PDB file of C-alpha atoms in Angstrom:
ATOM      1  CA  PRO A   9     101.646 122.066-110.688  1.00  0.00           C
ATOM      2  CA  ALA A  10     104.032 122.017-107.755  1.00  0.00           C
ATOM      3  CA  TRP A  11     106.979 121.446-110.076  1.00  0.00           C
ATOM      4  CA  GLY A  12     106.116 124.479-112.222  1.00  0.00           C
ATOM      5  CA  PRO A  13     108.107 127.707-112.204  1.00  0.00           C
ATOM      6  CA  ALA A  14     107.254 129.891-109.232  1.00  0.00           C
ATOM      7  CA  SER A  15     108.371 133.047-111.007  1.00  0.00           C
ATOM      8  CA  VAL A  16     105.720 133.097-113.747  1.00  0.00           C
ATOM      9  CA  GLU A  17     103.864 136.385-113.402  1.00  0.00           C
ATOM     10  CA  GLY A  18     100.214 135.943-112.569  1.00  0.00           C
ATOM     11  CA  SER A  19     100.577 132.298-111.652  1.00  0.00           C
ATOM     12  CA  SER A  20      98.742 131.108-108.593  1.00  0.00           C
ATOM     13  CA  PRO A  21     100.601 129.376-105.767  1.00  0.00           C
ATOM     14  CA  SER A  22     100.980 125.666-106.322  1.00  0.00           C
ATOM     15  CA  SER A  23      99.199 123.289-104.006  1.00  0.00           C
ATOM     16  CA  LEU A  24     100.620 119.904-103.256  1.00  0.00           C
ATOM     17  CA  ASP A  25      97.194 118.348-102.727  1.00  0.00           C
ATOM     18  CA  ALA A  26      96.378 118.987-106.399  1.00  0.00           C
ATOM     19  CA  THR A  27      99.698 117.405-107.385  1.00  0.00           C
ATOM     20  CA  ALA A  28      98.978 114.356-105.212  1.00  0.00           C
ATOM     21  CA  GLN A  29      95.430 113.974-106.530  1.00  0.00           C
ATOM     22  CA  ALA A  30      96.560 114.353-110.148  1.00  0.00           C
ATOM     23  CA  LEU A  31      99.241 111.731-109.528  1.00  0.00           C
ATOM     24  CA  ARG A  32      96.596 109.330-108.247  1.00  0.00           C
ATOM     25  CA  LEU A  33      94.472 109.873-111.360  1.00  0.00           C
ATOM     26  CA  TRP A  34      97.365 109.572-113.823  1.00  0.00           C
ATOM     27  CA  ALA A  35      98.656 106.407-112.171  1.00  0.00           C
ATOM     28  CA  ARG A  36      95.240 104.827-112.071  1.00  0.00           C
ATOM     29  CA  PHE A  37      93.779 105.766-115.440  1.00  0.00           C
ATOM     30  CA  ASP A  38      96.480 106.684-117.959  1.00  0.00           C
ATOM     31  CA  PRO A  39      99.951 105.705-116.712  1.00  0.00           C
ATOM     32  CA  ARG A  40     101.591 105.115-120.100  1.00  0.00           C
ATOM     33  CA  THR A  41     100.558 108.434-121.600  1.00  0.00           C
ATOM     34  CA  ARG A  42     101.224 110.334-118.367  1.00  0.00           C
ATOM     35  CA  ALA A  43     104.552 108.727-117.406  1.00  0.00           C
ATOM     36  CA  GLY A  44     106.343 112.088-117.592  1.00  0.00           C
ATOM     37  CA  ASN A  45     103.746 113.757-115.396  1.00  0.00           C
ATOM     38  CA  ILE A  46     103.864 110.866-112.931  1.00  0.00           C
ATOM     39  CA  SER A  47     107.630 111.124-112.693  1.00  0.00           C
ATOM     40  CA  GLN A  48     107.540 114.901-112.144  1.00  0.00           C
ATOM     41  CA  ALA A  49     104.770 114.665-109.556  1.00  0.00           C
ATOM     42  CA  LEU A  50     106.590 111.912-107.651  1.00  0.00           C
ATOM     43  CA  ALA A  51     109.755 114.003-107.558  1.00  0.00           C
ATOM     44  CA  ALA A  52     107.857 117.119-106.432  1.00  0.00           C
ATOM     45  CA  LEU A  53     106.084 115.342-103.577  1.00  0.00           C
ATOM     46  CA  VAL A  54     109.255 113.679-102.344  1.00  0.00           C
ATOM     47  CA  ARG A  55     111.183 116.964-102.619  1.00  0.00           C
ATOM     48  CA  HIS A  56     108.635 118.837-100.490  1.00  0.00           C
ATOM     49  CA  GLN A  57     108.291 116.226 -97.725  1.00  0.00           C
ATOM     50  CA  GLY A  58     109.052 117.377 -94.226  1.00  0.00           C
ATOM     51  CA  PRO A  59     110.745 115.321 -91.528  1.00  0.00           C
ATOM     52  CA  GLY A  60     108.744 112.166 -90.961  1.00  0.00           C
ATOM     53  CA  GLY A  61     107.177 112.280 -94.438  1.00  0.00           C
ATOM     54  CA  TRP A  62     104.493 114.938 -93.918  1.00  0.00           C
ATOM     55  CA  LEU A  63     103.684 117.480 -96.614  1.00  0.00           C
ATOM     56  CA  PRO A  64     102.501 121.085 -96.460  1.00  0.00           C
ATOM     57  CA  TYR A  65      99.615 122.432 -98.548  1.00  0.00           C
ATOM     58  CA  GLN A  66     101.968 124.729-100.449  1.00  0.00           C
ATOM     59  CA  PRO A  67     105.699 124.332-101.018  1.00  0.00           C
ATOM     60  CA  GLY A  68     107.704 126.180 -98.403  1.00  0.00           C
ATOM     61  CA  SER A  69     105.009 126.193 -95.731  1.00  0.00           C
ATOM     62  CA  PRO A  70     106.154 124.940 -92.323  1.00  0.00           C
ATOM     63  CA  HIS A  71     102.672 123.570 -91.517  1.00  0.00           C
ATOM     64  CA  ARG A  72     101.846 119.879 -91.737  1.00  0.00           C
ATOM     65  CA  ASN A  73      98.750 119.075 -93.799  1.00  0.00           C
ATOM     66  CA  THR A  74      97.082 115.735 -93.149  1.00  0.00           C
ATOM     67  CA  TRP A  75      94.880 115.945 -96.251  1.00  0.00           C
ATOM     68  CA  VAL A  76      97.849 116.418 -98.584  1.00  0.00           C
ATOM     69  CA  THR A  77      99.917 113.781 -96.804  1.00  0.00           C
ATOM     70  CA  ILE A  78      97.182 111.146 -97.125  1.00  0.00           C
ATOM     71  CA  PHE A  79      96.679 111.801-100.853  1.00  0.00           C
ATOM     72  CA  ALA A  80     100.441 111.868-101.388  1.00  0.00           C
ATOM     73  CA  ASP A  81     100.992 108.588 -99.545  1.00  0.00           C
ATOM     74  CA  GLN A  82      98.577 106.797-101.839  1.00  0.00           C
ATOM     75  CA  GLY A  83      99.731 108.743-104.916  1.00  0.00           C
ATOM     76  CA  ILE A  84     103.388 107.911-104.326  1.00  0.00           C
ATOM     77  CA  ALA A  85     102.563 104.220-103.871  1.00  0.00           C
ATOM     78  CA  TRP A  86     100.386 104.131-106.998  1.00  0.00           C
ATOM     79  CA  GLY A  87     102.865 106.211-108.987  1.00  0.00           C
ATOM     80  CA  ALA A  88     105.668 103.792-108.150  1.00  0.00           C
ATOM     81  CA  LEU A  89     103.512 100.863-109.261  1.00  0.00           C
ATOM     82  CA  ALA A  90     102.551 102.639-112.481  1.00  0.00           C
ATOM     83  CA  MET A  91     106.168 103.521-113.301  1.00  0.00           C
ATOM     84  CA  ALA A  92     107.154  99.880-112.750  1.00  0.00           C
ATOM     85  CA  GLY A  93     104.310  98.708-115.012  1.00  0.00           C
ATOM     86  CA  ASP A  94     102.656  96.852-112.153  1.00  0.00           C
ATOM     87  CA  PRO A  95      98.880  96.770-111.686  1.00  0.00           C
ATOM     88  CA  ILE A  96      97.174  98.747-108.956  1.00  0.00           C
ATOM     89  CA  ASN A  97      94.924  96.296-107.151  1.00  0.00           C
ATOM     90  CA  GLU A  98      93.983  98.580-104.274  1.00  0.00           C
ATOM     91  CA  GLU A  99      90.410  99.844-104.103  1.00  0.00           C
ATOM     92  CA  TRP A 100      89.893 103.489-104.934  1.00  0.00           C
ATOM     93  CA  THR A 101      89.572 105.471-101.681  1.00  0.00           C
TER      94      THR A 101
END
């Protein structure tokens, strides 16, 4: 995950698209059990946003990634709803 320690030997680079997609799944299908994961993923995505809200594929990259940004936009919205205990009425896209 993007919030995991970067110094763990043998760990692969984190990708923010996986964090955003996992956030979408946790918020949609298991928000009570995954509240801690949702909170960490929300914080990671917000922390790695560039100016204007875009996100890179990997933390620290200067390159904007549309794919990640789109997943994160929906994930952040759904995560906020899930953390508030509100239903997600949006169609899955």
